[in-house]
mmCIF file of C-alpha atoms in Angstrom:
data_model
loop_
_atom_site.group_PDB
_atom_site.id
_atom_site.type_symbol
_atom_site.label_atom_id
_atom_site.label_comp_id
_atom_site.label_asym_id
_atom_site.label_seq_id
_atom_site.Cartn_x
_atom_site.Cartn_y
_atom_site.Cartn_z
ATOM 1 C CA MET W 1367 19.552 -9.974 -13.692
ATOM 2 C CA ASP W 1368 21.518 -7.971 -11.159
ATOM 3 C CA LYS W 1369 19.837 -5.416 -8.910
ATOM 4 C CA ALA W 1370 21.140 -2.322 -10.732
ATOM 5 C CA ALA W 1371 19.826 -3.640 -14.046
ATOM 6 C CA ARG W 1372 16.495 -4.439 -12.402
ATOM 7 C CA TYR W 1373 16.181 -0.846 -11.170
ATOM 8 C CA LYS W 1374 16.974 0.447 -14.654
ATOM 9 C CA GLU W 1375 14.276 -1.808 -16.091
ATOM 10 C CA LEU W 1376 11.752 -0.694 -13.440
ATOM 11 C CA LYS W 1377 12.537 2.975 -14.090
ATOM 12 C CA ALA W 1378 11.706 2.492 -17.776
ATOM 13 C CA GLU W 1379 8.528 0.595 -16.878
ATOM 14 C CA ILE W 1380 7.339 3.274 -14.445
ATOM 15 C CA GLU W 1381 8.111 6.049 -16.940
ATOM 16 C CA SER W 1382 6.170 4.193 -19.623
ATOM 17 C CA VAL W 1383 3.124 3.623 -17.429
ATOM 18 C CA VAL W 1384 2.940 7.210 -16.109
ATOM 19 C CA ALA W 1385 3.787 8.955 -19.399
ATOM 20 C CA GLY W 1386 1.171 11.624 -19.991
ATOM 21 C CA GLU W 1387 -0.449 11.093 -16.581
ATOM 22 C CA THR W 1388 -1.146 14.447 -14.927
ATOM 23 C CA SER W 1389 -2.204 13.088 -11.523
ATOM 24 C CA VAL W 1390 0.657 13.044 -9.047
ATOM 25 C CA THR W 1391 -1.333 10.588 -6.925
ATOM 26 C CA ALA W 1392 -1.534 8.174 -9.854
ATOM 27 C CA ARG W 1393 2.199 8.529 -10.479
ATOM 28 C CA TYR W 1394 3.065 7.803 -6.827
ATOM 29 C CA ALA W 1395 0.595 4.909 -6.628
ATOM 30 C CA THR W 1396 2.042 3.336 -9.767
ATOM 31 C CA ALA W 1397 5.641 3.654 -8.595
ATOM 32 C CA SER W 1398 4.936 2.264 -5.123
ATOM 33 C CA CYS W 1399 3.020 -0.691 -6.573
ATOM 34 C CA ILE W 1400 5.625 -1.586 -9.192
ATOM 35 C CA LEU W 1401 8.528 -1.293 -6.736
ATOM 36 C CA SER W 1402 6.746 -3.227 -4.001
ATOM 37 C CA GLN W 1403 5.871 -6.072 -6.335
ATOM 38 C CA ALA W 1404 9.334 -6.199 -7.903
ATOM 39 C CA PHE W 1405 11.213 -6.489 -4.627
ATOM 40 C CA ALA W 1406 8.759 -8.369 -2.383
ATOM 41 C CA PRO W 1407 9.177 -9.581 0.292
ATOM 42 C CA ARG W 1408 12.316 -7.463 0.974
ATOM 43 C CA PHE W 1409 10.246 -4.302 0.415
ATOM 44 C CA PHE W 1410 7.866 -4.631 3.367
ATOM 45 C CA TRP W 1411 6.465 -1.077 3.093
ATOM 46 C CA THR W 1412 6.881 1.073 -0.017
ATOM 47 C CA GLY W 1413 5.312 4.474 -0.346
ATOM 48 C CA PHE W 1414 5.349 8.209 -0.413
ATOM 49 C CA TYR W 1415 5.012 10.864 2.236
ATOM 50 C CA VAL W 1416 3.947 14.061 0.501
ATOM 51 C CA VAL W 1417 4.717 17.617 1.595
ATOM 52 C CA ASP W 1418 1.393 18.958 2.885
ATOM 53 C CA PRO W 1419 0.476 22.060 0.848
ATOM 54 C CA LEU W 1420 -1.258 23.536 3.929
ATOM 55 C CA LYS W 1421 1.582 22.722 6.351
ATOM 56 C CA ASP W 1422 4.839 23.111 4.443
ATOM 57 C CA GLN W 1423 6.961 21.638 7.239
ATOM 58 C CA GLU W 1424 4.972 18.436 7.510
ATOM 59 C CA LEU W 1425 4.686 15.245 5.478
ATOM 60 C CA VAL W 1426 1.356 13.478 5.052
ATOM 61 C CA VAL W 1427 1.025 9.861 3.985
ATOM 62 C CA GLY W 1428 0.430 9.374 0.279
ATOM 63 C CA PRO W 1429 0.040 6.295 -1.900
ATOM 64 C CA TYR W 1430 1.755 3.208 -0.511
ATOM 65 C CA GLN W 1431 1.847 -0.579 -0.429
ATOM 66 C CA GLY W 1432 2.099 -2.264 2.963
ATOM 67 C CA THR W 1433 0.759 -2.114 6.481
ATOM 68 C CA LEU W 1434 -0.691 1.020 8.039
ATOM 69 C CA GLY W 1435 1.670 3.977 7.729
ATOM 70 C CA CYS W 1436 2.034 7.011 9.950
ATOM 71 C CA LEU W 1437 -0.408 9.714 8.890
ATOM 72 C CA ARG W 1438 1.832 12.740 9.479
ATOM 73 C CA ILE W 1439 5.539 13.282 10.032
ATOM 74 C CA PRO W 1440 7.031 16.689 10.904
ATOM 75 C CA PHE W 1441 10.186 17.734 9.038
ATOM 76 C CA GLY W 1442 13.192 16.746 11.131
ATOM 77 C CA LYS W 1443 11.426 13.877 12.952
ATOM 78 C CA GLY W 1444 12.243 10.234 12.227
ATOM 79 C CA VAL W 1445 13.931 8.992 9.080
ATOM 80 C CA CYS W 1446 11.416 10.481 6.621
ATOM 81 C CA GLY W 1447 11.367 13.824 8.427
ATOM 82 C CA HIS W 1448 15.173 13.846 8.400
ATOM 83 C CA VAL W 1449 15.221 13.397 4.616
ATOM 84 C CA ALA W 1450 12.549 16.091 4.199
ATOM 85 C CA ALA W 1451 14.624 18.520 6.267
ATOM 86 C CA THR W 1452 18.003 17.727 4.683
ATOM 87 C CA ARG W 1453 16.750 16.936 1.154
ATOM 88 C CA GLU W 1454 19.356 14.136 1.107
ATOM 89 C CA PRO W 1455 18.737 10.368 0.826
ATOM 90 C CA ILE W 1456 19.569 8.032 3.696
ATOM 91 C CA ILE W 1457 20.025 4.321 4.302
ATOM 92 C CA VAL W 1458 19.324 3.135 7.851
ATOM 93 C CA PRO W 1459 20.592 -0.426 8.426
ATOM 94 C CA ASP W 1460 18.849 -0.676 11.832
ATOM 95 C CA VAL W 1461 15.986 1.747 12.454
ATOM 96 C CA HIS W 1462 16.083 0.954 16.182
ATOM 97 C CA GLU W 1463 19.479 2.698 16.320
ATOM 98 C CA PHE W 1464 18.268 5.850 14.524
ATOM 99 C CA PRO W 1465 17.727 8.730 16.985
ATOM 100 C CA GLY W 1466 14.059 9.722 17.041
ATOM 101 C CA HIS W 1467 12.903 6.875 14.791
ATOM 102 C CA ILE W 1468 9.120 6.833 14.437
ATOM 103 C CA ALA W 1469 7.856 3.254 14.633
ATOM 104 C CA CYS W 1470 4.833 3.230 12.345
ATOM 105 C CA ASP W 1471 5.090 -0.582 12.272
ATOM 106 C CA SER W 1472 7.259 -2.464 14.772
ATOM 107 C CA ALA W 1473 8.058 -5.097 12.106
ATOM 108 C CA SER W 1474 10.234 -2.587 10.240
ATOM 109 C CA ASN W 1475 13.963 -3.064 10.890
ATOM 110 C CA SER W 1476 15.758 -1.164 8.119
ATOM 111 C CA GLU W 1477 14.860 1.658 5.785
ATOM 112 C CA VAL W 1478 15.920 3.656 2.761
ATOM 113 C CA VAL W 1479 14.363 7.073 2.099
ATOM 114 C CA VAL W 1480 14.976 9.337 -0.893
ATOM 115 C CA PRO W 1481 13.643 12.821 -1.680
ATOM 116 C CA VAL W 1482 11.289 13.508 -4.596
ATOM 117 C CA PHE W 1483 11.557 16.898 -6.277
ATOM 118 C CA ASP W 1484 9.118 18.548 -8.655
ATOM 119 C CA GLY W 1485 10.121 20.082 -11.979
ATOM 120 C CA ASP W 1486 11.055 23.345 -10.226
ATOM 121 C CA GLY W 1487 13.393 21.620 -7.776
ATOM 122 C CA ASN W 1488 11.051 21.925 -4.796
ATOM 123 C CA LEU W 1489 10.692 19.029 -2.379
ATOM 124 C CA ALA W 1490 7.388 17.336 -3.243
ATOM 125 C CA ALA W 1491 7.619 14.130 -1.224
ATOM 126 C CA VAL W 1492 9.891 11.416 0.086
ATOM 127 C CA LEU W 1493 9.872 7.802 -1.041
ATOM 128 C CA ASP W 1494 10.125 5.525 1.978
ATOM 129 C CA VAL W 1495 10.967 1.821 1.714
ATOM 130 C CA ASP W 1496 11.055 -0.362 4.831
ATOM 131 C CA SER W 1497 12.165 -3.956 5.298
ATOM 132 C CA THR W 1498 11.649 -6.480 8.066
ATOM 133 C CA GLU W 1499 15.288 -7.493 7.486
ATOM 134 C CA LEU W 1500 18.171 -5.675 9.134
ATOM 135 C CA ASP W 1501 20.610 -4.013 6.705
ATOM 136 C CA ALA W 1502 18.354 -4.771 3.726
ATOM 137 C CA PHE W 1503 19.403 -1.784 1.592
ATOM 138 C CA ASP W 1504 22.620 -0.653 -0.029
ATOM 139 C CA ALA W 1505 23.977 2.016 -2.363
ATOM 140 C CA VAL W 1506 22.495 0.205 -5.376
ATOM 141 C CA ASP W 1507 19.003 0.479 -3.863
ATOM 142 C CA GLN W 1508 19.529 4.138 -3.042
ATOM 143 C CA ALA W 1509 20.835 4.964 -6.530
ATOM 144 C CA GLY W 1510 18.022 3.023 -8.212
ATOM 145 C CA LEU W 1511 15.317 4.706 -6.157
ATOM 146 C CA LEU W 1512 16.866 8.139 -6.676
ATOM 147 C CA ALA W 1513 16.958 7.596 -10.439
ATOM 148 C CA ILE W 1514 13.269 6.644 -10.447
ATOM 149 C CA CYS W 1515 12.328 9.626 -8.299
ATOM 150 C CA GLU W 1516 14.371 12.062 -10.406
ATOM 151 C CA THR W 1517 11.958 11.652 -13.300
ATOM 152 C CA LEU W 1518 8.799 10.562 -11.475
ATOM 153 C CA LEU W 1519 7.194 14.017 -11.619
ATOM 154 C CA THR W 1520 8.711 15.111 -14.912
ATOM 155 C CA ALA W 1521 8.562 12.061 -17.215
#
């Protein structure tokens, strides 16, 4: 099965598992687990940084699979903060070349981050996927993750 088809299959699986689930934490935990397992070992760290309801310009670590993540990331700082500020996805082939990269784990070498919006179109979180490989992500990964995140809080 090619990668695009695998993402389509995973999207349907995640939607099925979280259908009717009202807990956002449970939805994020399910998605990070399913994605991490499906693409291991390429997906070294897979998880969500959630917009802090008490500090609306800061992300706080949410459910994830992997090594210890950063606890807080200000909007505009590092790759996740960049996506939070711009509300646009990004692929970083070499995180060591990204200005202001925050090294939560020095084993991470490349990253893809996509925004997660709630049903009202407000930024709710970012989905962050890291790899120990350089240039581990492409447009197919970005599109697949975006498609999953488009319905994650509304399915």
